[in-house]
Amino acid sequence: KPADAKSGRSHIRVIYTNAWNNFPTACTTSLDKGIAYDFIVEVVQSYTATVAPSPTEGGTAKVNNEQSVTVDSGTEVTFTASPNIGYNFLGWYNGETKVYENTEYTATVTSDLSLTAKFAKQTFTVSAAPEGTNGTVTVSPNGTVDYGTQVTFTANAKAGYRFTSWSNGETANPYVTTITANTELTASFELIPTYTVTVRTNNAEWGTVNTIANPVTHGETVTLTAEPKDGYRFVNWTKGTDVVST
């Protein structure tokens, strides 16, 4: 094939002499010496189609299930892209020019063709808010984050209140999670119950007891102290009619 051959069909005339070896081996017709023969010669140019993902960790890209194929001019090839988890497919690009947006693209090859499958990290929004005005929340990092980012949600209760749960049912505080979707949480708080503790002796002449700073918060530990007077001894603590300590 001449170096400057172009795609298409060409007509040539060959006169058979004694130079049989000059004919292609595919020529099987008996030729007569001195007779002119007409031949149609079809020159088919070959081209290469290549593909690459960008970034490489974003996914895979193939052309006819290969990284590169060489085909005849006019052949259709199929480009396929598969984004990895956490990435979106942006489109097929020839240089900086976007040529197609879907993951599968069929093109007719008429010259060397190199396409890039571009991917981008998925991004999600994260936010949180308190339910009511009984506390505040913080989110770190906040706003828009990449897929797979670890985010910490922290609830801060106001005085007299306590955190109970997040709107997704989680009760950890701080709450740390890996983001794989848009995430919006609400922190719930409740009023901490308080109580009045009254301490007294069955006879003030026999001994004394300490006083408690009321109100007492739910879960708070208090200490009761009894001091018997001379000639007396402590017997027990009672709640109602029940003995609770001796």
JSON list of N, CA and C in Angstrom, two decimals, residues 146-197:
[
{"chain": "A", "resi": 146, "resn": "ASP", "atom": "N", "xyz": [-17.43, 16.05, 50.54]},
{"chain": "A", "resi": 146, "resn": "ASP", "atom": "CA", "xyz": [-17.30, 14.95, 49.59]},
{"chain": "A", "resi": 146, "resn": "ASP", "atom": "C", "xyz": [-17.87, 13.66, 50.16]},
{"chain": "A", "resi": 147, "resn": "TYR", "atom": "N", "xyz": [-18.23, 12.77, 49.26]},
{"chain": "A", "resi": 147, "resn": "TYR", "atom": "CA", "xyz": [-18.66, 11.42, 49.65]},
{"chain": "A", "resi": 147, "resn": "TYR", "atom": "C", "xyz": [-17.57, 10.79, 50.52]},
{"chain": "A", "resi": 148, "resn": "GLY", "atom": "N", "xyz": [-18.00, 10.14, 51.62]},
{"chain": "A", "resi": 148, "resn": "GLY", "atom": "CA", "xyz": [-17.04, 9.44, 52.48]},
{"chain": "A", "resi": 148, "resn": "GLY", "atom": "C", "xyz": [-16.42, 10.29, 53.56]},
{"chain": "A", "resi": 149, "resn": "THR", "atom": "N", "xyz": [-16.78, 11.57, 53.64]},
{"chain": "A", "resi": 149, "resn": "THR", "atom": "CA", "xyz": [-16.22, 12.45, 54.67]},
{"chain": "A", "resi": 149, "resn": "THR", "atom": "C", "xyz": [-16.82, 12.11, 56.03]},
{"chain": "A", "resi": 150, "resn": "GLN", "atom": "N", "xyz": [-15.98, 12.07, 57.06]},
{"chain": "A", "resi": 150, "resn": "GLN", "atom": "CA", "xyz": [-16.48, 11.88, 58.42]},
{"chain": "A", "resi": 150, "resn": "GLN", "atom": "C", "xyz": [-16.89, 13.23, 59.00]},
{"chain": "A", "resi": 151, "resn": "VAL", "atom": "N", "xyz": [-18.12, 13.29, 59.51]},
{"chain": "A", "resi": 151, "resn": "VAL", "atom": "CA", "xyz": [-18.67, 14.53, 60.05]},
{"chain": "A", "resi": 151, "resn": "VAL", "atom": "C", "xyz": [-19.08, 14.29, 61.50]},
{"chain": "A", "resi": 152, "resn": "THR", "atom": "N", "xyz": [-18.80, 15.29, 62.34]},
{"chain": "A", "resi": 152, "resn": "THR", "atom": "CA", "xyz": [-19.13, 15.19, 63.77]},
{"chain": "A", "resi": 152, "resn": "THR", "atom": "C", "xyz": [-20.26, 16.17, 64.10]},
{"chain": "A", "resi": 153, "resn": "PHE", "atom": "N", "xyz": [-21.34, 15.65, 64.67]},
{"chain": "A", "resi": 153, "resn": "PHE", "atom": "CA", "xyz": [-22.48, 16.44, 65.13]},
{"chain": "A", "resi": 153, "resn": "PHE", "atom": "C", "xyz": [-22.42, 16.49, 66.66]},
{"chain": "A", "resi": 154, "resn": "THR", "atom": "N", "xyz": [-22.48, 17.70, 67.21]},
{"chain": "A", "resi": 154, "resn": "THR", "atom": "CA", "xyz": [-22.40, 17.87, 68.67]},
{"chain": "A", "resi": 154, "resn": "THR", "atom": "C", "xyz": [-23.57, 18.70, 69.15]},
{"chain": "A", "resi": 155, "resn": "ALA", "atom": "N", "xyz": [-24.26, 18.20, 70.19]},
{"chain": "A", "resi": 155, "resn": "ALA", "atom": "CA", "xyz": [-25.40, 18.91, 70.79]},
{"chain": "A", "resi": 155, "resn": "ALA", "atom": "C", "xyz": [-24.96, 19.50, 72.13]},
{"chain": "A", "resi": 156, "resn": "ASN", "atom": "N", "xyz": [-25.34, 20.75, 72.36]},
{"chain": "A", "resi": 156, "resn": "ASN", "atom": "CA", "xyz": [-24.99, 21.45, 73.60]},
{"chain": "A", "resi": 156, "resn": "ASN", "atom": "C", "xyz": [-26.26, 21.94, 74.27]},
{"chain": "A", "resi": 157, "resn": "ALA", "atom": "N", "xyz": [-26.63, 21.31, 75.39]},
{"chain": "A", "resi": 157, "resn": "ALA", "atom": "CA", "xyz": [-27.87, 21.66, 76.08]},
{"chain": "A", "resi": 157, "resn": "ALA", "atom": "C", "xyz": [-27.68, 22.91, 76.93]},
{"chain": "A", "resi": 158, "resn": "LYS", "atom": "N", "xyz": [-28.74, 23.70, 77.05]},
{"chain": "A", "resi": 158, "resn": "LYS", "atom": "CA", "xyz": [-28.72, 24.84, 77.94]},
{"chain": "A", "resi": 158, "resn": "LYS", "atom": "C", "xyz": [-28.84, 24.36, 79.38]},
{"chain": "A", "resi": 159, "resn": "ALA", "atom": "N", "xyz": [-28.52, 25.25, 80.32]},
{"chain": "A", "resi": 159, "resn": "ALA", "atom": "CA", "xyz": [-28.62, 24.90, 81.73]},
{"chain": "A", "resi": 159, "resn": "ALA", "atom": "C", "xyz": [-30.04, 24.44, 82.06]},
{"chain": "A", "resi": 160, "resn": "GLY", "atom": "N", "xyz": [-30.13, 23.33, 82.78]},
{"chain": "A", "resi": 160, "resn": "GLY", "atom": "CA", "xyz": [-31.43, 22.80, 83.16]},
{"chain": "A", "resi": 160, "resn": "GLY", "atom": "C", "xyz": [-32.02, 21.85, 82.15]},
{"chain": "A", "resi": 161, "resn": "TYR", "atom": "N", "xyz": [-31.30, 21.64, 81.01]},
{"chain": "A", "resi": 161, "resn": "TYR", "atom": "CA", "xyz": [-31.80, 20.74, 79.96]},
{"chain": "A", "resi": 161, "resn": "TYR", "atom": "C", "xyz": [-30.72, 19.70, 79.66]},
{"chain": "A", "resi": 162, "resn": "ARG", "atom": "N", "xyz": [-31.14, 18.62, 79.00]},
{"chain": "A", "resi": 162, "resn": "ARG", "atom": "CA", "xyz": [-30.20, 17.60, 78.58]},
{"chain": "A", "resi": 162, "resn": "ARG", "atom": "C", "xyz": [-30.57, 17.10, 77.19]},
{"chain": "A", "resi": 163, "resn": "PHE", "atom": "N", "xyz": [-29.53, 16.66, 76.47]},
{"chain": "A", "resi": 163, "resn": "PHE", "atom": "CA", "xyz": [-29.73, 16.11, 75.14]},
{"chain": "A", "resi": 163, "resn": "PHE", "atom": "C", "xyz": [-30.37, 14.74, 75.25]},
{"chain": "A", "resi": 164, "resn": "THR", "atom": "N", "xyz": [-31.30, 14.43, 74.33]},
{"chain": "A", "resi": 164, "resn": "THR", "atom": "CA", "xyz": [-31.94, 13.11, 74.35]},
{"chain": "A", "resi": 164, "resn": "THR", "atom": "C", "xyz": [-31.59, 12.28, 73.11]},
{"chain": "A", "resi": 165, "resn": "SER", "atom": "N", "xyz": [-31.71, 12.86, 71.90]},
{"chain": "A", "resi": 165, "resn": "SER", "atom": "CA", "xyz": [-31.44, 12.05, 70.71]},
{"chain": "A", "resi": 165, "resn": "SER", "atom": "C", "xyz": [-31.37, 12.94, 69.47]},
{"chain": "A", "resi": 166, "resn": "TRP", "atom": "N", "xyz": [-30.83, 12.34, 68.38]},
{"chain": "A", "resi": 166, "resn": "TRP", "atom": "CA", "xyz": [-30.86, 12.97, 67.06]},
{"chain": "A", "resi": 166, "resn": "TRP", "atom": "C", "xyz": [-32.08, 12.46, 66.31]},
{"chain": "A", "resi": 167, "resn": "SER", "atom": "N", "xyz": [-32.48, 13.18, 65.30]},
{"chain": "A", "resi": 167, "resn": "SER", "atom": "CA", "xyz": [-33.70, 12.84, 64.56]},
{"chain": "A", "resi": 167, "resn": "SER", "atom": "C", "xyz": [-33.59, 11.52, 63.79]},
{"chain": "A", "resi": 168, "resn": "ASN", "atom": "N", "xyz": [-32.38, 10.99, 63.62]},
{"chain": "A", "resi": 168, "resn": "ASN", "atom": "CA", "xyz": [-32.23, 9.68, 62.97]},
{"chain": "A", "resi": 168, "resn": "ASN", "atom": "C", "xyz": [-32.23, 8.54, 63.97]},
{"chain": "A", "resi": 169, "resn": "GLY", "atom": "N", "xyz": [-32.51, 8.85, 65.25]},
{"chain": "A", "resi": 169, "resn": "GLY", "atom": "CA", "xyz": [-32.58, 7.82, 66.27]},
{"chain": "A", "resi": 169, "resn": "GLY", "atom": "C", "xyz": [-31.30, 7.61, 67.04]},
{"chain": "A", "resi": 170, "resn": "GLU", "atom": "N", "xyz": [-30.19, 8.18, 66.57]},
{"chain": "A", "resi": 170, "resn": "GLU", "atom": "CA", "xyz": [-28.92, 8.02, 67.28]},
{"chain": "A", "resi": 170, "resn": "GLU", "atom": "C", "xyz": [-28.94, 8.82, 68.58]},
{"chain": "A", "resi": 171, "resn": "THR", "atom": "N", "xyz": [-28.27, 8.28, 69.60]},
{"chain": "A", "resi": 171, "resn": "THR", "atom": "CA", "xyz": [-28.24, 8.96, 70.90]},
{"chain": "A", "resi": 171, "resn": "THR", "atom": "C", "xyz": [-26.83, 9.36, 71.31]},
{"chain": "A", "resi": 172, "resn": "ALA", "atom": "N", "xyz": [-25.82, 9.00, 70.49]},
{"chain": "A", "resi": 172, "resn": "ALA", "atom": "CA", "xyz": [-24.45, 9.37, 70.83]},
{"chain": "A", "resi": 172, "resn": "ALA", "atom": "C", "xyz": [-24.27, 10.89, 70.72]},
{"chain": "A", "resi": 173, "resn": "ASN", "atom": "N", "xyz": [-23.49, 11.43, 71.61]},
{"chain": "A", "resi": 173, "resn": "ASN", "atom": "CA", "xyz": [-23.20, 12.87, 71.57]},
{"chain": "A", "resi": 173, "resn": "ASN", "atom": "C", "xyz": [-21.79, 13.10, 72.14]},
{"chain": "A", "resi": 174, "resn": "PRO", "atom": "N", "xyz": [-20.83, 13.48, 71.27]},
{"chain": "A", "resi": 174, "resn": "PRO", "atom": "CA", "xyz": [-20.98, 13.78, 69.84]},
{"chain": "A", "resi": 174, "resn": "PRO", "atom": "C", "xyz": [-21.31, 12.53, 69.03]},
{"chain": "A", "resi": 175, "resn": "TYR", "atom": "N", "xyz": [-21.90, 12.78, 67.87]},
{"chain": "A", "resi": 175, "resn": "TYR", "atom": "CA", "xyz": [-22.27, 11.72, 66.95]},
{"chain": "A", "resi": 175, "resn": "TYR", "atom": "C", "xyz": [-21.40, 11.86, 65.70]},
{"chain": "A", "resi": 176, "resn": "VAL", "atom": "N", "xyz": [-20.62, 10.81, 65.39]},
{"chain": "A", "resi": 176, "resn": "VAL", "atom": "CA", "xyz": [-19.71, 10.84, 64.24]},
{"chain": "A", "resi": 176, "resn": "VAL", "atom": "C", "xyz": [-20.24, 9.87, 63.19]},
{"chain": "A", "resi": 177, "resn": "THR", "atom": "N", "xyz": [-20.35, 10.32, 61.95]},
{"chain": "A", "resi": 177, "resn": "THR", "atom": "CA", "xyz": [-20.87, 9.46, 60.88]},
{"chain": "A", "resi": 177, "resn": "THR", "atom": "C", "xyz": [-20.14, 9.74, 59.57]},
{"chain": "A", "resi": 178, "resn": "THR", "atom": "N", "xyz": [-20.13, 8.74, 58.68]},
{"chain": "A", "resi": 178, "resn": "THR", "atom": "CA", "xyz": [-19.54, 8.89, 57.35]},
{"chain": "A", "resi": 178, "resn": "THR", "atom": "C", "xyz": [-20.64, 9.26, 56.37]},
{"chain": "A", "resi": 179, "resn": "ILE", "atom": "N", "xyz": [-20.43, 10.34, 55.64]},
{"chain": "A", "resi": 179, "resn": "ILE", "atom": "CA", "xyz": [-21.48, 10.90, 54.78]},
{"chain": "A", "resi": 179, "resn": "ILE", "atom": "C", "xyz": [-21.52, 10.18, 53.43]},
{"chain": "A", "resi": 180, "resn": "THR", "atom": "N", "xyz": [-22.71, 9.64, 53.11]},
{"chain": "A", "resi": 180, "resn": "THR", "atom": "CA", "xyz": [-22.94, 9.01, 51.80]},
{"chain": "A", "resi": 180, "resn": "THR", "atom": "C", "xyz": [-24.20, 9.56, 51.14]},
{"chain": "A", "resi": 181, "resn": "ALA", "atom": "N", "xyz": [-24.83, 10.55, 51.76]},
{"chain": "A", "resi": 181, "resn": "ALA", "atom": "CA", "xyz": [-26.04, 11.17, 51.22]},
{"chain": "A", "resi": 181, "resn": "ALA", "atom": "C", "xyz": [-26.23, 12.51, 51.93]},
{"chain": "A", "resi": 182, "resn": "ASN", "atom": "N", "xyz": [-27.12, 13.35, 51.38]},
{"chain": "A", "resi": 182, "resn": "ASN", "atom": "CA", "xyz": [-27.44, 14.59, 52.07]},
{"chain": "A", "resi": 182, "resn": "ASN", "atom": "C", "xyz": [-27.95, 14.26, 53.48]},
{"chain": "A", "resi": 183, "resn": "THR", "atom": "N", "xyz": [-27.44, 14.98, 54.47]},
{"chain": "A", "resi": 183, "resn": "THR", "atom": "CA", "xyz": [-27.76, 14.65, 55.86]},
{"chain": "A", "resi": 183, "resn": "THR", "atom": "C", "xyz": [-28.16, 15.91, 56.62]},
{"chain": "A", "resi": 184, "resn": "GLU", "atom": "N", "xyz": [-29.37, 15.89, 57.18]},
{"chain": "A", "resi": 184, "resn": "GLU", "atom": "CA", "xyz": [-29.87, 16.99, 58.00]},
{"chain": "A", "resi": 184, "resn": "GLU", "atom": "C", "xyz": [-30.44, 16.39, 59.28]},
{"chain": "A", "resi": 185, "resn": "LEU", "atom": "N", "xyz": [-29.86, 16.78, 60.42]},
{"chain": "A", "resi": 185, "resn": "LEU", "atom": "CA", "xyz": [-30.27, 16.21, 61.70]},
{"chain": "A", "resi": 185, "resn": "LEU", "atom": "C", "xyz": [-30.84, 17.29, 62.62]},
{"chain": "A", "resi": 186, "resn": "THR", "atom": "N", "xyz": [-31.72, 16.85, 63.49]},
{"chain": "A", "resi": 186, "resn": "THR", "atom": "CA", "xyz": [-32.29, 17.72, 64.52]},
{"chain": "A", "resi": 186, "resn": "THR", "atom": "C", "xyz": [-31.97, 17.12, 65.88]},
{"chain": "A", "resi": 187, "resn": "ALA", "atom": "N", "xyz": [-31.48, 17.96, 66.79]},
{"chain": "A", "resi": 187, "resn": "ALA", "atom": "CA", "xyz": [-31.15, 17.52, 68.14]},
{"chain": "A", "resi": 187, "resn": "ALA", "atom": "C", "xyz": [-32.32, 17.83, 69.07]},
{"chain": "A", "resi": 188, "resn": "SER", "atom": "N", "xyz": [-32.73, 16.83, 69.85]},
{"chain": "A", "resi": 188, "resn": "SER", "atom": "CA", "xyz": [-33.83, 17.01, 70.80]},
{"chain": "A", "resi": 188, "resn": "SER", "atom": "C", "xyz": [-33.27, 17.14, 72.22]},
{"chain": "A", "resi": 189, "resn": "PHE", "atom": "N", "xyz": [-33.91, 18.01, 73.00]},
{"chain": "A", "resi": 189, "resn": "PHE", "atom": "CA", "xyz": [-33.52, 18.22, 74.40]},
{"chain": "A", "resi": 189, "resn": "PHE", "atom": "C", "xyz": [-34.75, 18.09, 75.28]},
{"chain": "A", "resi": 190, "resn": "GLU", "atom": "N", "xyz": [-34.52, 17.84, 76.55]},
{"chain": "A", "resi": 190, "resn": "GLU", "atom": "CA", "xyz": [-35.63, 17.80, 77.49]},
{"chain": "A", "resi": 190, "resn": "GLU", "atom": "C", "xyz": [-35.21, 18.46, 78.80]},
{"chain": "A", "resi": 191, "resn": "LEU", "atom": "N", "xyz": [-36.21, 18.95, 79.52]},
{"chain": "A", "resi": 191, "resn": "LEU", "atom": "CA", "xyz": [-35.97, 19.58, 80.81]},
{"chain": "A", "resi": 191, "resn": "LEU", "atom": "C", "xyz": [-35.51, 18.50, 81.80]},
{"chain": "A", "resi": 192, "resn": "ILE", "atom": "N", "xyz": [-34.43, 18.79, 82.50]},
{"chain": "A", "resi": 192, "resn": "ILE", "atom": "CA", "xyz": [-33.95, 17.83, 83.49]},
{"chain": "A", "resi": 192, "resn": "ILE", "atom": "C", "xyz": [-34.86, 17.91, 84.71]},
{"chain": "A", "resi": 193, "resn": "PRO", "atom": "N", "xyz": [-35.46, 16.79, 85.15]},
{"chain": "A", "resi": 193, "resn": "PRO", "atom": "CA", "xyz": [-36.34, 16.82, 86.33]},
{"chain": "A", "resi": 193, "resn": "PRO", "atom": "C", "xyz": [-35.56, 17.22, 87.58]},
{"chain": "A", "resi": 194, "resn": "THR", "atom": "N", "xyz": [-36.22, 17.97, 88.47]},
{"chain": "A", "resi": 194, "resn": "THR", "atom": "CA", "xyz": [-35.61, 18.35, 89.75]},
{"chain": "A", "resi": 194, "resn": "THR", "atom": "C", "xyz": [-36.53, 17.92, 90.90]},
{"chain": "A", "resi": 195, "resn": "TYR", "atom": "N", "xyz": [-35.94, 17.73, 92.04]},
{"chain": "A", "resi": 195, "resn": "TYR", "atom": "CA", "xyz": [-36.69, 17.24, 93.19]},
{"chain": "A", "resi": 195, "resn": "TYR", "atom": "C", "xyz": [-36.31, 18.04, 94.44]},
{"chain": "A", "resi": 196, "resn": "THR", "atom": "N", "xyz": [-37.21, 17.99, 95.40]},
{"chain": "A", "resi": 196, "resn": "THR", "atom": "CA", "xyz": [-36.93, 18.57, 96.72]},
{"chain": "A", "resi": 196, "resn": "THR", "atom": "C", "xyz": [-36.69, 17.42, 97.70]},
{"chain": "A", "resi": 197, "resn": "VAL", "atom": "N", "xyz": [-35.56, 17.46, 98.35]},
{"chain": "A", "resi": 197, "resn": "VAL", "atom": "CA", "xyz": [-35.21, 16.42, 99.32]},
{"chain": "A", "resi": 197, "resn": "VAL", "atom": "C", "xyz": [-35.31, 17.02, 100.73]}
]
